XYZ file of C-alpha atoms in Angstrom:
284
model
C -0.217 0.003 0.232
C 2.886 2.219 0.893
C 4.333 1.792 -2.445
C 1.297 2.197 -4.342
C 0.768 5.682 -2.484
C 4.301 6.693 -3.409
C 3.795 5.439 -7.275
C 0.593 7.517 -7.555
C 2.396 10.470 -6.152
C 5.318 9.914 -8.500
C 2.985 9.428 -11.434
C 1.293 12.803 -10.677
C 4.738 14.657 -10.471
C 6.360 13.201 -13.713
C 3.027 14.166 -15.693
C 3.422 17.646 -14.117
C 6.928 17.592 -15.096
C 6.397 16.448 -18.836
C 3.873 19.264 -19.501
C 5.920 22.011 -17.724
C 8.917 21.089 -20.215
C 6.494 20.410 -23.356
C 5.404 23.989 -22.692
C 8.856 25.600 -22.784
C 9.843 27.443 -26.030
C 12.677 26.027 -28.417
C 15.917 27.055 -27.799
C 17.106 29.468 -30.643
C 14.887 27.578 -32.973
C 15.999 24.215 -31.533
C 13.513 21.980 -30.237
C 15.410 18.751 -30.212
C 16.755 18.762 -26.699
C 13.062 19.702 -25.033
C 11.799 16.956 -27.261
C 13.897 14.323 -26.143
C 13.280 15.169 -22.657
C 9.730 15.226 -23.157
C 10.201 11.746 -24.502
C 12.159 10.379 -21.676
C 9.357 11.725 -19.510
C 6.301 9.727 -21.470
C 8.631 6.421 -21.185
C 9.376 6.960 -17.342
C 5.555 7.670 -16.953
C 4.677 4.611 -18.999
C 7.060 2.319 -17.098
C 5.536 3.556 -13.870
C 2.092 3.442 -14.841
C 2.053 0.314 -16.912
C 5.143 -1.856 -16.410
C 5.147 -1.439 -12.532
C 1.349 -1.796 -12.419
C 2.170 -5.368 -14.172
C 4.824 -6.292 -11.757
C 2.734 -5.452 -9.042
C 0.104 -7.917 -10.197
C 2.820 -10.638 -10.753
C 3.867 -10.249 -7.193
C 0.731 -11.520 -5.857
C 1.003 -14.962 -7.939
C 5.127 -15.004 -7.990
C 4.975 -17.312 -4.822
C 2.880 -19.808 -6.657
C 5.608 -21.466 -8.678
C 9.177 -21.224 -9.705
C 8.095 -20.003 -13.352
C 6.038 -17.337 -12.082
C 8.858 -16.064 -9.871
C 11.273 -16.095 -12.433
C 8.832 -14.294 -14.882
C 8.311 -11.622 -12.079
C 11.914 -10.889 -11.263
C 12.787 -10.891 -15.317
C 10.013 -8.315 -15.564
C 11.653 -6.385 -12.922
C 14.972 -6.501 -14.851
C 13.337 -5.579 -18.188
C 12.078 -2.515 -16.589
C 15.463 -1.478 -15.393
C 16.961 -2.007 -18.877
C 14.217 0.097 -20.429
C 15.036 2.802 -17.966
C 18.501 2.430 -18.338
C 18.112 2.490 -22.460
C 15.771 5.680 -21.864
C 18.434 7.418 -19.540
C 21.282 6.726 -22.095
C 19.440 8.355 -24.984
C 18.920 11.272 -22.567
C 22.664 11.511 -21.825
C 23.316 11.551 -25.794
C 20.462 14.224 -26.264
C 21.990 16.053 -23.452
C 25.546 15.997 -24.988
C 24.825 16.933 -28.436
C 22.824 20.068 -27.017
C 25.905 21.022 -25.182
C 28.294 20.312 -27.916
C 26.076 22.617 -30.320
C 25.982 25.627 -27.818
C 29.344 25.229 -26.669
C 28.428 24.009 -22.959
C 31.093 22.149 -21.042
C 29.687 19.267 -19.035
C 31.345 17.768 -16.023
C 30.474 14.548 -14.762
C 28.965 14.481 -11.750
C 29.056 11.423 -9.817
C 26.188 12.219 -7.143
C 25.851 10.391 -3.740
C 22.200 9.645 -4.756
C 23.404 7.984 -8.399
C 25.993 6.084 -6.503
C 23.543 4.504 -4.010
C 21.017 3.683 -6.669
C 23.717 2.087 -8.702
C 24.811 0.072 -5.661
C 21.038 -0.921 -4.724
C 20.775 -2.309 -8.353
C 23.966 -4.557 -7.568
C 22.583 -5.757 -4.591
C 19.278 -6.611 -5.774
C 20.774 -8.529 -9.046
C 22.997 -10.437 -7.118
C 20.223 -11.440 -4.469
C 17.956 -12.469 -7.436
C 20.677 -14.869 -8.695
C 20.937 -16.543 -5.340
C 17.175 -16.506 -4.355
C 16.300 -18.051 -7.733
C 18.489 -21.041 -6.803
C 16.945 -21.396 -3.392
C 13.349 -20.932 -4.543
C 13.342 -23.557 -7.128
C 14.445 -26.281 -4.635
C 12.389 -24.750 -2.125
C 9.174 -24.563 -4.107
C 10.046 -28.521 -5.115
C 10.437 -29.370 -1.340
C 6.715 -27.964 -0.755
C 5.229 -30.068 -3.479
C 7.085 -33.043 -1.990
C 5.670 -32.271 1.497
C 2.425 -32.092 0.169
C 2.786 -35.542 -1.269
C 3.723 -36.820 2.204
C 0.739 -35.013 3.550
C -1.573 -36.982 0.959
C -0.200 -40.165 1.472
C 0.838 -40.277 -2.116
C 3.455 -42.762 -2.668
C 3.779 -42.012 -6.507
C 4.008 -38.270 -5.866
C 6.245 -38.788 -3.128
C 8.933 -40.698 -5.353
C 8.543 -38.113 -8.193
C 9.243 -35.054 -6.193
C 12.021 -36.854 -4.238
C 13.767 -37.184 -7.640
C 12.720 -33.341 -8.754
C 14.039 -31.932 -5.582
C 17.383 -34.012 -5.560
C 17.922 -32.742 -9.144
C 17.044 -29.247 -8.384
C 19.283 -29.236 -5.121
C 22.268 -30.648 -7.114
C 21.935 -28.448 -9.752
C 21.820 -25.391 -7.193
C 25.040 -26.711 -5.666
C 26.643 -26.628 -9.049
C 25.314 -23.044 -10.036
C 26.365 -21.613 -6.253
C 29.789 -22.713 -7.240
C 29.908 -20.192 -9.852
C 28.602 -17.292 -7.782
C 31.118 -15.010 -6.995
C 31.309 -13.118 -3.589
C 29.403 -9.857 -3.251
C 31.893 -7.307 -2.263
C 34.030 -10.218 -0.551
C 30.759 -11.442 1.241
C 29.870 -15.092 0.772
C 27.199 -15.308 3.472
C 24.003 -15.263 1.314
C 25.501 -17.901 -1.268
C 26.876 -19.964 1.726
C 23.447 -19.912 3.605
C 21.821 -21.030 -0.023
C 24.264 -23.969 -0.251
C 23.419 -24.802 3.553
C 19.762 -25.120 2.405
C 20.712 -27.198 -0.883
C 22.769 -29.555 1.234
C 19.909 -30.210 3.336
C 17.702 -31.288 0.679
C 19.916 -33.231 -0.703
C 20.584 -34.992 2.712
C 16.853 -35.254 3.077
C 16.053 -36.834 -0.072
C 19.022 -39.465 0.169
C 19.127 -40.397 4.149
C 15.856 -39.283 5.480
C 12.869 -39.713 3.350
C 13.264 -43.495 2.712
C 11.785 -43.985 6.322
C 8.634 -41.891 5.054
C 7.946 -43.975 1.867
C 8.765 -47.499 3.712
C 6.009 -46.439 6.341
C 3.347 -45.650 3.502
C 4.420 -48.985 1.854
C 4.635 -50.778 4.885
C 0.780 -49.192 5.969
C -0.421 -50.593 2.490
C 0.814 -53.864 3.276
C -0.721 -53.904 6.669
C -4.185 -52.628 5.731
C -4.208 -55.685 3.036
C -3.433 -58.076 5.746
C -6.008 -56.676 8.143
C -8.546 -56.666 5.872
C -8.263 -60.139 5.131
C -7.522 -61.363 8.854
C -10.805 -59.687 9.645
C -12.833 -61.678 7.102
C -11.689 -64.986 8.874
C -13.604 -66.189 11.969
C -11.212 -68.737 12.993
C -7.828 -67.602 11.451
C -5.021 -70.352 11.620
C -1.938 -70.065 13.849
C 0.006 -69.232 10.765
C -2.468 -66.615 9.741
C -2.272 -64.966 13.469
C 1.471 -64.936 13.621
C 1.416 -63.232 10.046
C -0.978 -60.435 11.216
C 0.899 -60.015 14.386
C 4.026 -59.842 12.506
C 2.810 -57.099 10.433
C 1.346 -55.333 13.443
C 5.226 -55.195 14.838
C 6.284 -54.155 11.420
C 3.701 -51.147 11.124
C 4.436 -50.339 14.670
C 8.264 -49.901 13.922
C 7.731 -48.245 10.521
C 5.408 -45.494 12.456
C 8.001 -44.903 15.033
C 10.781 -44.441 12.534
C 8.319 -42.425 10.409
C 7.607 -40.006 13.410
C 11.168 -39.551 14.449
C 12.382 -38.822 11.020
C 9.677 -36.176 10.620
C 10.488 -34.290 13.799
C 14.007 -34.255 13.002
C 13.372 -33.235 9.406
C 11.080 -30.523 11.048
C 13.529 -29.077 13.180
C 16.645 -29.095 10.815
C 14.531 -27.606 8.093
C 13.133 -24.664 10.287
C 16.778 -24.185 11.617
C 18.176 -23.773 7.663
C 15.535 -21.893 6.866
C 15.735 -19.358 9.799
C 19.260 -19.279 9.025
C 18.617 -18.203 5.338
C 16.104 -15.404 6.559
C 18.569 -14.223 8.951
C 21.189 -14.093 6.536
C 19.169 -12.407 3.706
C 18.288 -9.832 6.092
C 22.000 -9.289 7.283
C 23.069 -9.154 3.614
C 20.328 -6.188 2.758
C 21.295 -4.691 6.105
C 25.027 -4.763 5.480
C 25.151 -3.628 2.027
C 22.289 -1.359 1.480
C 23.571 2.507 1.312
C 21.903 4.502 3.953
């Protein structure tokens, strides 16, 4: 809501500035610099009004899938690129006007300009690491849904995808260079990826085994309850299945508790590291 209020205010200010510039007379019969500036203000207004409007709408669904999140971040990058190209054209027009009228331009690396540039670099680095994180994070969410629904086929399929995304993520992280000497964000992402690999390779077998054992138990139980006077062998087989499901259930509960604890720890660490990264590098 705060961003939207600021955007509405800025739209009014850009529109007013564009009209003021448009109403200025030409300079010695030359309208090129004025018109170039008006064109830039039109571009700026359209970006704020249309492109950012789309981005705000995309933000509402970005968390639903990796593709939606990637599209959301790509849209932000495209807006940045569009503004950068417009700014470059504006600088060319300014230089041409200055040269034509014997004006000497001095480069002004303003403090605000440097801060904006640094914020852009921070966000660019964060998005690169975040997409690695989010792809595996979202896949693990699908895996947990399959676990809750007792969907053995879904569990196995999502395990395979999670392992692939986490392994790919670890490979991508090897190419990520430290941000101004700071490896904390990449390292926190690496910790999450390693957790997912460990979850699939070491921990989830007992969960899959529980559901398979439970299916066998339910089948045996159903057949056993049909018999009015079961034989000793049938009683022994049923008792063995009870022991098997109890053991599988204990392993399932133990694994779930351990995974939940470790998952919370690595995700809390990731969130703290993200906050620390922005606190450390965002200019004040």
